[in-house]
């Protein structure tokens, strides 16, 4: 073979080999683009954490099927004297299903790094960056690796965590209306708290997106039957039948303008709405605690301005915003005519438009037509502020399911 032809062939082979290596490297990078779990340090008011590893619209593959806002830190009396190995079994109720899951753990209110040496979802082990154990920094949270496990829609799911040392405080969502349990050397006991667990995402379902119910005790389900999953977001999820995810980010006692039970809504909106995986719609049902709880807000404009601010922040992320009117509460110990007038003026502004994209009129749906400043007796749990299962059933029927399902499918998300 002539030298020039040999040199030409050698050069061609070298170029081809380099191109093939580049193609293999690029293909390999595609195979490992799954977001890695990471610890996120707390920042902002009340230790509100930054956006986690899977923010809203980051991928069309994952959607939140369940979530619960962290509220406070609690220390069990047993932990003070015996901080030894214990297992926490969080029972949560899904809204949509999928073929894989990942979870978010929070140590937002902890004062020590949180070591968890075993996590399972439906009995299958969960890893964090390939390891079976994880340490979550003080004030931080972490997202697990995916675990291939079938997750059914509208079903109870058990996420079990084991802590070798349980010094606390434990980051909890209290008053869950769901029976979970803890197991320690002293024995097993039931709890109404969700501990450390703040989200479950699923992959592979056919849902169009995630709806976030953002509210107070009336969203969290105060007055509903334990383990019945009868909160109004549960009712809405049942109506959507797995075609749209619904997560409940209600906190009993939460307010728009002041910290109290949990950080105020203006400060937790990023964490509890905008950072929810696959969020496309938010229902905002807040303001009644600003009106009735001490110290009361007597300027309705401040309340409606705060609600409008939340809407504007949601719009910057492309979310549709549905807002609820404030329900009546005459007969409750905090009711006065002056406070009721504030509630009425807030509702007038909401109905007039310009606060939300759409309105759910919780007030008209739940009030007694003969005494419109009171709840309908058949919906009143007894304190004239919160609802029973029948009342929450009514609220859950108000949203336009067909309209929600016209939302752009999650697989088209950027």
mmCIF file of C-alpha atoms in Angstrom:
data_model
loop_
_atom_site.group_PDB
_atom_site.id
_atom_site.type_symbol
_atom_site.label_atom_id
_atom_site.label_comp_id
_atom_site.label_asym_id
_atom_site.label_seq_id
_atom_site.Cartn_x
_atom_site.Cartn_y
_atom_site.Cartn_z
ATOM 1 C CA UNK A 1 0.000 0.000 0.000
ATOM 2 C CA UNK A 2 1.411 3.470 -0.886
ATOM 3 C CA UNK A 3 2.583 5.480 2.125
ATOM 4 C CA UNK A 4 0.073 8.342 1.426
ATOM 5 C CA UNK A 5 -2.874 5.927 1.320
ATOM 6 C CA UNK A 6 -1.651 4.252 4.491
ATOM 7 C CA UNK A 7 -1.368 7.602 6.248
ATOM 8 C CA UNK A 8 -4.823 8.616 5.056
ATOM 9 C CA UNK A 9 -6.336 5.363 6.310
ATOM 10 C CA UNK A 10 -4.606 5.744 9.694
ATOM 11 C CA UNK A 11 -5.928 9.285 10.090
ATOM 12 C CA UNK A 12 -9.458 8.135 9.187
ATOM 13 C CA UNK A 13 -9.272 5.350 11.755
ATOM 14 C CA UNK A 14 -8.108 7.759 14.469
ATOM 15 C CA UNK A 15 -10.877 10.257 13.674
ATOM 16 C CA UNK A 16 -13.487 7.498 13.666
ATOM 17 C CA UNK A 17 -12.253 6.148 17.001
ATOM 18 C CA UNK A 18 -12.419 9.612 18.603
ATOM 19 C CA UNK A 19 -15.944 10.174 17.287
ATOM 20 C CA UNK A 20 -17.070 6.804 18.621
ATOM 21 C CA UNK A 21 -15.587 7.593 22.058
ATOM 22 C CA UNK A 22 -17.383 10.944 22.140
ATOM 23 C CA UNK A 23 -20.670 9.263 21.201
ATOM 24 C CA UNK A 24 -20.270 6.676 23.980
ATOM 25 C CA UNK A 25 -19.478 9.389 26.544
ATOM 26 C CA UNK A 26 -22.498 11.428 25.476
ATOM 27 C CA UNK A 27 -24.789 8.391 25.591
ATOM 28 C CA UNK A 28 -23.462 7.514 29.019
ATOM 29 C CA UNK A 29 -24.234 10.999 30.283
ATOM 30 C CA UNK A 30 -27.818 10.578 29.133
ATOM 31 C CA UNK A 31 -28.121 7.372 31.099
ATOM 32 C CA UNK A 32 -27.142 9.102 34.335
ATOM 33 C CA UNK A 33 -29.152 12.313 34.231
ATOM 34 C CA UNK A 34 -31.459 11.235 37.086
ATOM 35 C CA UNK A 35 -31.308 13.973 39.779
ATOM 36 C CA UNK A 36 -29.030 13.009 42.645
ATOM 37 C CA UNK A 37 -30.236 13.225 46.222
ATOM 38 C CA UNK A 38 -28.733 16.123 48.118
ATOM 39 C CA UNK A 39 -29.001 17.841 51.442
ATOM 40 C CA UNK A 40 -30.391 21.359 51.310
ATOM 41 C CA UNK A 41 -29.539 23.775 54.078
ATOM 42 C CA UNK A 42 -32.346 25.791 55.597
ATOM 43 C CA UNK A 43 -32.690 29.448 54.741
ATOM 44 C CA UNK A 44 -35.228 32.217 55.011
ATOM 45 C CA UNK A 45 -37.873 32.890 57.668
ATOM 46 C CA UNK A 46 -38.606 30.028 60.070
ATOM 47 C CA UNK A 47 -35.980 27.867 58.395
ATOM 48 C CA UNK A 48 -37.832 27.592 55.067
ATOM 49 C CA UNK A 49 -35.671 25.359 52.877
ATOM 50 C CA UNK A 50 -34.672 26.078 49.307
ATOM 51 C CA UNK A 51 -36.158 24.264 46.328
ATOM 52 C CA UNK A 52 -35.325 20.525 46.553
ATOM 53 C CA UNK A 53 -33.743 18.344 43.885
ATOM 54 C CA UNK A 54 -36.940 18.047 41.834
ATOM 55 C CA UNK A 55 -38.640 21.458 41.567
ATOM 56 C CA UNK A 56 -41.960 21.970 39.813
ATOM 57 C CA UNK A 57 -41.796 21.436 36.040
ATOM 58 C CA UNK A 58 -38.233 20.052 36.208
ATOM 59 C CA UNK A 59 -39.260 16.811 34.504
ATOM 60 C CA UNK A 60 -42.296 15.218 32.959
ATOM 61 C CA UNK A 61 -41.464 11.845 34.499
ATOM 62 C CA UNK A 62 -42.145 12.524 38.184
ATOM 63 C CA UNK A 63 -45.196 13.860 40.035
ATOM 64 C CA UNK A 64 -45.898 14.251 43.727
ATOM 65 C CA UNK A 65 -48.584 11.815 44.873
ATOM 66 C CA UNK A 66 -48.526 12.906 48.531
ATOM 67 C CA UNK A 67 -46.986 15.661 50.634
ATOM 68 C CA UNK A 68 -47.233 17.159 54.110
ATOM 69 C CA UNK A 69 -45.774 20.479 55.212
ATOM 70 C CA UNK A 70 -43.325 20.284 58.143
ATOM 71 C CA UNK A 71 -44.785 22.265 61.025
ATOM 72 C CA UNK A 72 -42.565 22.082 64.116
ATOM 73 C CA UNK A 73 -40.030 20.081 66.062
ATOM 74 C CA UNK A 74 -41.129 17.749 68.860
ATOM 75 C CA UNK A 75 -39.176 15.788 71.468
ATOM 76 C CA UNK A 76 -40.803 12.661 72.908
ATOM 77 C CA UNK A 77 -40.404 12.165 76.677
ATOM 78 C CA UNK A 78 -38.979 8.716 75.871
ATOM 79 C CA UNK A 79 -36.268 10.248 73.701
ATOM 80 C CA UNK A 80 -34.949 12.371 76.543
ATOM 81 C CA UNK A 81 -34.163 9.274 78.611
ATOM 82 C CA UNK A 82 -33.660 6.583 75.965
ATOM 83 C CA UNK A 83 -32.467 7.899 72.572
ATOM 84 C CA UNK A 84 -31.959 4.437 71.101
ATOM 85 C CA UNK A 85 -32.951 2.590 67.968
ATOM 86 C CA UNK A 86 -36.516 3.158 66.849
ATOM 87 C CA UNK A 87 -38.547 2.581 63.712
ATOM 88 C CA UNK A 88 -41.122 5.065 62.432
ATOM 89 C CA UNK A 89 -43.866 3.797 60.137
ATOM 90 C CA UNK A 90 -45.464 6.711 58.309
ATOM 91 C CA UNK A 91 -48.770 5.735 56.697
ATOM 92 C CA UNK A 92 -49.700 8.072 53.838
ATOM 93 C CA UNK A 93 -52.515 7.987 51.292
ATOM 94 C CA UNK A 94 -51.639 8.319 47.616
ATOM 95 C CA UNK A 95 -53.532 10.301 45.015
ATOM 96 C CA UNK A 96 -51.950 8.799 41.880
ATOM 97 C CA UNK A 97 -49.946 5.667 41.141
ATOM 98 C CA UNK A 98 -46.720 4.841 39.326
ATOM 99 C CA UNK A 99 -44.043 2.216 38.764
ATOM 100 C CA UNK A 100 -41.355 3.826 40.952
ATOM 101 C CA UNK A 101 -41.157 6.119 43.962
ATOM 102 C CA UNK A 102 -38.813 8.493 45.710
ATOM 103 C CA UNK A 103 -39.216 10.236 49.050
ATOM 104 C CA UNK A 104 -38.184 13.494 50.698
ATOM 105 C CA UNK A 105 -36.952 13.522 54.294
ATOM 106 C CA UNK A 106 -36.692 16.709 56.351
ATOM 107 C CA UNK A 107 -34.676 17.668 59.418
ATOM 108 C CA UNK A 108 -35.946 21.246 59.247
ATOM 109 C CA UNK A 109 -36.513 21.607 62.987
ATOM 110 C CA UNK A 110 -33.777 19.269 64.186
ATOM 111 C CA UNK A 111 -30.901 20.519 66.332
ATOM 112 C CA UNK A 112 -28.663 17.508 65.553
ATOM 113 C CA UNK A 113 -27.741 15.855 62.241
ATOM 114 C CA UNK A 114 -30.345 13.180 61.533
ATOM 115 C CA UNK A 115 -28.942 9.694 60.913
ATOM 116 C CA UNK A 116 -31.343 7.232 59.288
ATOM 117 C CA UNK A 117 -29.815 3.817 58.609
ATOM 118 C CA UNK A 118 -32.737 2.063 56.925
ATOM 119 C CA UNK A 119 -35.668 3.287 54.809
ATOM 120 C CA UNK A 120 -38.275 1.191 53.021
ATOM 121 C CA UNK A 121 -41.260 1.929 50.814
ATOM 122 C CA UNK A 122 -43.790 -0.906 50.889
ATOM 123 C CA UNK A 123 -41.034 -3.068 52.386
ATOM 124 C CA UNK A 124 -38.496 -2.412 49.595
ATOM 125 C CA UNK A 125 -35.213 -0.724 50.557
ATOM 126 C CA UNK A 126 -34.537 2.889 49.595
ATOM 127 C CA UNK A 127 -31.072 4.299 48.956
ATOM 128 C CA UNK A 128 -29.507 7.744 48.973
ATOM 129 C CA UNK A 129 -26.757 8.213 46.377
ATOM 130 C CA UNK A 130 -26.512 4.461 46.360
ATOM 131 C CA UNK A 131 -26.100 4.088 50.128
ATOM 132 C CA UNK A 132 -28.673 2.479 52.451
ATOM 133 C CA UNK A 133 -28.164 5.123 55.149
ATOM 134 C CA UNK A 134 -28.203 8.910 55.083
ATOM 135 C CA UNK A 135 -27.435 11.812 57.382
ATOM 136 C CA UNK A 136 -29.647 14.875 56.919
ATOM 137 C CA UNK A 137 -28.072 18.132 58.038
ATOM 138 C CA UNK A 138 -29.641 20.358 60.680
ATOM 139 C CA UNK A 139 -32.311 22.391 58.896
ATOM 140 C CA UNK A 140 -31.908 20.375 55.700
ATOM 141 C CA UNK A 141 -33.801 17.868 53.611
ATOM 142 C CA UNK A 142 -32.865 15.216 51.094
ATOM 143 C CA UNK A 143 -34.484 13.376 48.182
ATOM 144 C CA UNK A 144 -33.895 9.637 47.859
ATOM 145 C CA UNK A 145 -32.826 7.644 44.844
ATOM 146 C CA UNK A 146 -35.700 6.119 42.862
ATOM 147 C CA UNK A 147 -36.901 2.712 44.043
ATOM 148 C CA UNK A 148 -38.753 0.491 41.590
ATOM 149 C CA UNK A 149 -41.932 -0.336 43.479
ATOM 150 C CA UNK A 150 -45.533 -0.376 42.245
ATOM 151 C CA UNK A 151 -47.518 2.415 43.848
ATOM 152 C CA UNK A 152 -51.297 2.257 43.549
ATOM 153 C CA UNK A 153 -53.521 5.317 43.343
ATOM 154 C CA UNK A 154 -55.952 6.007 46.203
ATOM 155 C CA UNK A 155 -54.171 3.589 48.527
ATOM 156 C CA UNK A 156 -52.275 3.593 51.817
ATOM 157 C CA UNK A 157 -48.494 3.476 51.469
ATOM 158 C CA UNK A 158 -46.089 2.677 54.328
ATOM 159 C CA UNK A 159 -42.749 4.503 54.452
ATOM 160 C CA UNK A 160 -40.648 3.102 57.310
ATOM 161 C CA UNK A 161 -37.578 4.869 58.728
ATOM 162 C CA UNK A 162 -35.103 3.541 61.292
ATOM 163 C CA UNK A 163 -33.046 5.912 63.452
ATOM 164 C CA UNK A 164 -30.147 4.485 65.505
ATOM 165 C CA UNK A 165 -30.256 7.537 67.777
ATOM 166 C CA UNK A 166 -33.446 9.552 68.099
ATOM 167 C CA UNK A 167 -32.290 12.655 69.931
ATOM 168 C CA UNK A 168 -34.708 14.986 68.171
ATOM 169 C CA UNK A 169 -36.388 17.324 67.991
ATOM 170 C CA UNK A 170 -38.321 15.362 65.393
ATOM 171 C CA UNK A 171 -39.584 17.362 62.411
ATOM 172 C CA UNK A 172 -43.299 16.573 62.318
ATOM 173 C CA UNK A 173 -46.593 17.331 60.695
ATOM 174 C CA UNK A 174 -48.979 16.876 63.663
ATOM 175 C CA UNK A 175 -52.709 16.092 63.683
ATOM 176 C CA UNK A 176 -52.470 14.137 60.448
ATOM 177 C CA UNK A 177 -55.840 12.364 60.837
ATOM 178 C CA UNK A 178 -53.924 9.243 59.777
ATOM 179 C CA UNK A 179 -52.677 6.518 62.138
ATOM 180 C CA UNK A 180 -48.950 5.886 61.905
ATOM 181 C CA UNK A 181 -46.753 4.188 64.499
ATOM 182 C CA UNK A 182 -43.373 4.198 66.207
ATOM 183 C CA UNK A 183 -41.524 1.169 67.511
ATOM 184 C CA UNK A 184 -38.899 1.484 70.253
ATOM 185 C CA UNK A 185 -37.451 -0.778 72.955
ATOM 186 C CA UNK A 186 -40.391 0.217 75.166
ATOM 187 C CA UNK A 187 -42.878 -1.089 72.578
ATOM 188 C CA UNK A 188 -44.995 0.087 69.672
ATOM 189 C CA UNK A 189 -47.421 2.973 69.900
ATOM 190 C CA UNK A 190 -49.708 4.798 67.505
ATOM 191 C CA UNK A 191 -49.116 8.396 66.533
ATOM 192 C CA UNK A 192 -51.046 11.035 64.602
ATOM 193 C CA UNK A 193 -47.793 12.693 63.490
ATOM 194 C CA UNK A 194 -46.006 12.229 60.201
ATOM 195 C CA UNK A 195 -42.316 12.206 61.130
ATOM 196 C CA UNK A 196 -39.440 13.391 58.939
ATOM 197 C CA UNK A 197 -41.311 12.418 55.754
ATOM 198 C CA UNK A 198 -42.562 15.403 53.723
ATOM 199 C CA UNK A 199 -43.165 14.085 50.181
ATOM 200 C CA UNK A 200 -43.593 10.986 48.042
ATOM 201 C CA UNK A 201 -43.146 11.304 44.273
ATOM 202 C CA UNK A 202 -44.044 8.651 41.720
ATOM 203 C CA UNK A 203 -42.936 7.977 38.159
ATOM 204 C CA UNK A 204 -44.606 6.400 35.172
ATOM 205 C CA UNK A 205 -48.223 7.331 35.773
ATOM 206 C CA UNK A 206 -50.635 8.946 33.334
ATOM 207 C CA UNK A 207 -51.625 11.957 35.455
ATOM 208 C CA UNK A 208 -51.618 15.397 33.825
ATOM 209 C CA UNK A 209 -49.983 17.219 36.735
ATOM 210 C CA UNK A 210 -50.114 17.909 40.464
ATOM 211 C CA UNK A 211 -52.616 20.122 42.260
ATOM 212 C CA UNK A 212 -51.443 21.604 45.557
ATOM 213 C CA UNK A 213 -54.092 22.332 48.194
ATOM 214 C CA UNK A 214 -52.539 25.189 50.194
ATOM 215 C CA UNK A 215 -54.449 26.100 53.303
ATOM 216 C CA UNK A 216 -55.075 25.926 57.038
ATOM 217 C CA UNK A 217 -56.967 23.480 59.275
ATOM 218 C CA UNK A 218 -59.931 23.447 56.900
ATOM 219 C CA UNK A 219 -57.615 22.011 54.244
ATOM 220 C CA UNK A 220 -55.592 19.877 56.673
ATOM 221 C CA UNK A 221 -58.874 18.216 57.669
ATOM 222 C CA UNK A 222 -59.571 19.240 61.279
ATOM 223 C CA UNK A 223 -62.854 17.589 62.250
ATOM 224 C CA UNK A 224 -62.589 14.798 59.679
ATOM 225 C CA UNK A 225 -62.678 11.118 60.649
ATOM 226 C CA UNK A 226 -59.278 9.565 61.352
ATOM 227 C CA UNK A 227 -58.101 7.155 58.628
ATOM 228 C CA UNK A 228 -61.164 7.882 56.471
ATOM 229 C CA UNK A 229 -59.267 10.164 54.059
ATOM 230 C CA UNK A 230 -62.275 12.459 53.979
ATOM 231 C CA UNK A 231 -60.558 15.861 53.800
ATOM 232 C CA UNK A 232 -61.749 17.934 50.846
ATOM 233 C CA UNK A 233 -58.470 17.387 48.894
ATOM 234 C CA UNK A 234 -59.028 13.623 49.330
ATOM 235 C CA UNK A 235 -62.542 13.985 47.926
ATOM 236 C CA UNK A 236 -61.195 15.940 44.956
ATOM 237 C CA UNK A 237 -58.492 13.305 44.371
ATOM 238 C CA UNK A 238 -61.180 10.605 44.317
ATOM 239 C CA UNK A 239 -63.108 12.554 41.684
ATOM 240 C CA UNK A 240 -59.975 12.907 39.561
ATOM 241 C CA UNK A 241 -59.424 9.115 39.787
ATOM 242 C CA UNK A 242 -55.657 9.116 39.251
ATOM 243 C CA UNK A 243 -55.767 11.448 36.271
ATOM 244 C CA UNK A 244 -54.395 14.399 38.270
ATOM 245 C CA UNK A 245 -52.365 14.238 41.486
ATOM 246 C CA UNK A 246 -53.533 16.100 44.596
ATOM 247 C CA UNK A 247 -51.278 16.880 47.559
ATOM 248 C CA UNK A 248 -52.392 18.496 50.819
ATOM 249 C CA UNK A 249 -50.165 21.283 52.165
ATOM 250 C CA UNK A 250 -52.605 22.490 54.809
ATOM 251 C CA UNK A 251 -51.343 23.452 58.276
ATOM 252 C CA UNK A 252 -53.874 23.818 61.092
ATOM 253 C CA UNK A 253 -53.673 27.341 62.496
ATOM 254 C CA UNK A 254 -51.690 28.721 59.555
ATOM 255 C CA UNK A 255 -52.039 32.377 58.586
ATOM 256 C CA UNK A 256 -51.206 34.582 55.630
ATOM 257 C CA UNK A 257 -49.601 37.539 57.349
ATOM 258 C CA UNK A 258 -48.192 36.309 60.659
ATOM 259 C CA UNK A 259 -46.110 33.380 61.801
ATOM 260 C CA UNK A 260 -47.884 31.083 64.224
ATOM 261 C CA UNK A 261 -48.494 27.435 63.573
ATOM 262 C CA UNK A 262 -45.773 27.034 60.991
ATOM 263 C CA UNK A 263 -44.316 29.954 59.048
ATOM 264 C CA UNK A 264 -46.814 32.348 57.509
ATOM 265 C CA UNK A 265 -48.114 31.415 54.079
ATOM 266 C CA UNK A 266 -46.196 34.206 52.370
ATOM 267 C CA UNK A 267 -42.953 32.620 53.572
ATOM 268 C CA UNK A 268 -43.737 28.928 53.039
ATOM 269 C CA UNK A 269 -45.241 29.285 49.565
ATOM 270 C CA UNK A 270 -41.956 28.549 47.791
ATOM 271 C CA UNK A 271 -41.325 25.412 49.844
ATOM 272 C CA UNK A 272 -44.853 24.040 50.013
ATOM 273 C CA UNK A 273 -46.236 24.963 46.580
ATOM 274 C CA UNK A 274 -43.674 26.055 44.014
ATOM 275 C CA UNK A 275 -41.217 23.290 44.937
ATOM 276 C CA UNK A 276 -43.783 20.476 44.711
ATOM 277 C CA UNK A 277 -42.878 18.055 41.944
ATOM 278 C CA UNK A 278 -45.020 18.576 38.851
ATOM 279 C CA UNK A 279 -47.159 21.355 40.359
ATOM 280 C CA UNK A 280 -49.450 22.893 37.754
ATOM 281 C CA UNK A 281 -52.394 24.145 39.836
ATOM 282 C CA UNK A 282 -52.714 25.527 43.352
ATOM 283 C CA UNK A 283 -55.895 25.973 45.381
ATOM 284 C CA UNK A 284 -55.377 28.686 48.007
ATOM 285 C CA UNK A 285 -57.769 28.471 50.969
ATOM 286 C CA UNK A 286 -56.311 30.830 53.566
ATOM 287 C CA UNK A 287 -57.237 33.948 55.510
ATOM 288 C CA UNK A 288 -59.793 32.900 58.115
ATOM 289 C CA UNK A 289 -57.138 32.641 60.845
ATOM 290 C CA UNK A 290 -55.950 36.160 60.033
ATOM 291 C CA UNK A 291 -59.535 37.272 60.636
ATOM 292 C CA UNK A 292 -60.442 35.267 63.744
ATOM 293 C CA UNK A 293 -57.229 34.323 65.608
ATOM 294 C CA UNK A 294 -55.413 36.691 67.969
ATOM 295 C CA UNK A 295 -54.053 39.177 67.019
ATOM 296 C CA UNK A 296 -56.740 39.715 64.429
ATOM 297 C CA UNK A 297 -56.130 41.476 61.135
ATOM 298 C CA UNK A 298 -58.811 44.148 60.800
ATOM 299 C CA UNK A 299 -57.792 45.465 57.361
ATOM 300 C CA UNK A 300 -59.310 43.289 54.619
ATOM 301 C CA UNK A 301 -57.098 44.941 52.005
ATOM 302 C CA UNK A 302 -53.962 43.527 53.642
ATOM 303 C CA UNK A 303 -55.469 40.040 53.400
ATOM 304 C CA UNK A 304 -56.519 40.363 49.761
ATOM 305 C CA UNK A 305 -53.166 41.929 48.852
ATOM 306 C CA UNK A 306 -51.392 38.928 50.391
ATOM 307 C CA UNK A 307 -53.606 36.530 48.420
ATOM 308 C CA UNK A 308 -52.916 38.475 45.240
ATOM 309 C CA UNK A 309 -49.182 38.306 45.929
ATOM 310 C CA UNK A 310 -49.378 34.505 46.151
ATOM 311 C CA UNK A 311 -51.193 34.436 42.822
ATOM 312 C CA UNK A 312 -48.546 36.581 41.179
ATOM 313 C CA UNK A 313 -45.751 34.354 42.510
ATOM 314 C CA UNK A 314 -47.538 31.249 41.214
ATOM 315 C CA UNK A 315 -47.946 32.845 37.791
ATOM 316 C CA UNK A 316 -44.180 33.378 37.506
ATOM 317 C CA UNK A 317 -43.863 29.553 37.556
ATOM 318 C CA UNK A 318 -46.763 29.003 35.165
ATOM 319 C CA UNK A 319 -49.253 27.698 37.745
ATOM 320 C CA UNK A 320 -52.994 28.186 37.528
ATOM 321 C CA UNK A 321 -54.413 29.646 40.773
ATOM 322 C CA UNK A 322 -57.820 28.761 42.185
ATOM 323 C CA UNK A 323 -58.846 30.572 45.356
ATOM 324 C CA UNK A 324 -61.481 29.877 47.989
ATOM 325 C CA UNK A 325 -63.734 32.308 49.804
ATOM 326 C CA UNK A 326 -63.654 32.407 53.621
ATOM 327 C CA UNK A 327 -66.328 30.316 55.314
ATOM 328 C CA UNK A 328 -68.659 31.625 58.053
ATOM 329 C CA UNK A 329 -67.960 30.977 61.733
ATOM 330 C CA UNK A 330 -70.619 32.736 63.808
ATOM 331 C CA UNK A 331 -71.042 30.864 67.078
ATOM 332 C CA UNK A 332 -67.305 30.284 67.470
ATOM 333 C CA UNK A 333 -65.766 31.877 70.568
ATOM 334 C CA UNK A 334 -63.707 34.343 68.474
ATOM 335 C CA UNK A 335 -66.569 35.603 66.331
ATOM 336 C CA UNK A 336 -67.570 39.260 66.497
ATOM 337 C CA UNK A 337 -69.596 41.392 64.065
ATOM 338 C CA UNK A 338 -66.513 43.503 63.295
ATOM 339 C CA UNK A 339 -64.384 40.467 62.417
ATOM 340 C CA UNK A 340 -67.192 39.032 60.357
ATOM 341 C CA UNK A 341 -67.315 42.293 58.407
ATOM 342 C CA UNK A 342 -63.635 41.818 57.511
ATOM 343 C CA UNK A 343 -64.382 38.280 56.275
ATOM 344 C CA UNK A 344 -67.306 39.556 54.202
ATOM 345 C CA UNK A 345 -65.212 42.260 52.554
ATOM 346 C CA UNK A 346 -62.459 39.781 51.702
ATOM 347 C CA UNK A 347 -65.048 37.534 50.060
ATOM 348 C CA UNK A 348 -66.482 40.434 48.094
ATOM 349 C CA UNK A 349 -63.035 41.221 46.699
ATOM 350 C CA UNK A 350 -62.401 37.563 45.800
ATOM 351 C CA UNK A 351 -65.738 37.241 43.998
ATOM 352 C CA UNK A 352 -65.178 40.521 42.132
ATOM 353 C CA UNK A 353 -62.118 39.039 40.425
ATOM 354 C CA UNK A 354 -58.522 40.151 40.192
ATOM 355 C CA UNK A 355 -57.309 38.082 43.155
ATOM 356 C CA UNK A 356 -57.348 34.540 41.685
ATOM 357 C CA UNK A 357 -57.737 33.005 38.235
ATOM 358 C CA UNK A 358 -60.805 31.066 39.381
ATOM 359 C CA UNK A 359 -62.896 30.967 42.558
ATOM 360 C CA UNK A 360 -64.279 28.117 44.662
ATOM 361 C CA UNK A 361 -67.043 29.640 46.767
ATOM 362 C CA UNK A 362 -66.557 27.673 49.983
ATOM 363 C CA UNK A 363 -68.608 30.305 51.818
ATOM 364 C CA UNK A 364 -71.792 29.834 49.810
ATOM 365 C CA UNK A 365 -71.364 26.056 49.687
ATOM 366 C CA UNK A 366 -71.011 25.625 53.460
ATOM 367 C CA UNK A 367 -73.205 28.356 54.989
ATOM 368 C CA UNK A 368 -76.676 28.028 56.382
ATOM 369 C CA UNK A 369 -79.005 29.784 53.898
ATOM 370 C CA UNK A 370 -81.234 30.866 56.783
ATOM 371 C CA UNK A 371 -78.301 32.240 58.814
ATOM 372 C CA UNK A 372 -75.554 32.958 56.268
ATOM 373 C CA UNK A 373 -72.963 33.954 58.878
ATOM 374 C CA UNK A 374 -73.101 30.402 60.298
ATOM 375 C CA UNK A 375 -72.111 27.037 58.927
ATOM 376 C CA UNK A 376 -74.910 24.744 57.829
ATOM 377 C CA UNK A 377 -75.612 22.593 60.919
ATOM 378 C CA UNK A 378 -75.221 19.409 58.910
ATOM 379 C CA UNK A 379 -71.648 20.421 58.019
ATOM 380 C CA UNK A 380 -70.578 21.810 61.420
ATOM 381 C CA UNK A 381 -68.325 19.490 63.462
ATOM 382 C CA UNK A 382 -69.524 21.311 66.567
ATOM 383 C CA UNK A 383 -67.165 24.257 67.096
ATOM 384 C CA UNK A 384 -68.843 26.418 64.393
ATOM 385 C CA UNK A 385 -65.522 26.788 62.547
ATOM 386 C CA UNK A 386 -64.499 23.345 61.289
ATOM 387 C CA UNK A 387 -66.375 20.853 59.147
ATOM 388 C CA UNK A 388 -67.360 17.226 59.513
ATOM 389 C CA UNK A 389 -66.979 14.636 56.763
ATOM 390 C CA UNK A 390 -70.191 15.765 55.059
ATOM 391 C CA UNK A 391 -68.929 19.344 54.934
ATOM 392 C CA UNK A 392 -65.587 18.361 53.460
ATOM 393 C CA UNK A 393 -67.385 16.138 50.968
ATOM 394 C CA UNK A 394 -69.297 19.218 49.811
ATOM 395 C CA UNK A 395 -66.173 21.328 49.382
ATOM 396 C CA UNK A 396 -64.463 18.544 47.451
ATOM 397 C CA UNK A 397 -67.238 18.553 44.832
ATOM 398 C CA UNK A 398 -66.826 22.225 43.870
ATOM 399 C CA UNK A 399 -63.767 22.112 41.587
ATOM 400 C CA UNK A 400 -64.285 21.685 37.845
ATOM 401 C CA UNK A 401 -62.674 18.314 37.141
ATOM 402 C CA UNK A 402 -63.017 18.685 33.369
ATOM 403 C CA UNK A 403 -61.206 22.016 33.519
ATOM 404 C CA UNK A 404 -58.351 20.551 35.550
ATOM 405 C CA UNK A 405 -57.937 17.709 33.081
ATOM 406 C CA UNK A 406 -57.563 20.149 30.190
ATOM 407 C CA UNK A 407 -54.199 21.166 31.691
ATOM 408 C CA UNK A 408 -51.205 20.444 29.444
ATOM 409 C CA UNK A 409 -49.990 16.863 30.149
ATOM 410 C CA UNK A 410 -47.026 16.487 32.486
ATOM 411 C CA UNK A 411 -44.997 14.765 29.767
ATOM 412 C CA UNK A 412 -44.919 18.087 27.887
ATOM 413 C CA UNK A 413 -43.407 19.934 30.840
ATOM 414 C CA UNK A 414 -40.026 21.569 30.369
#
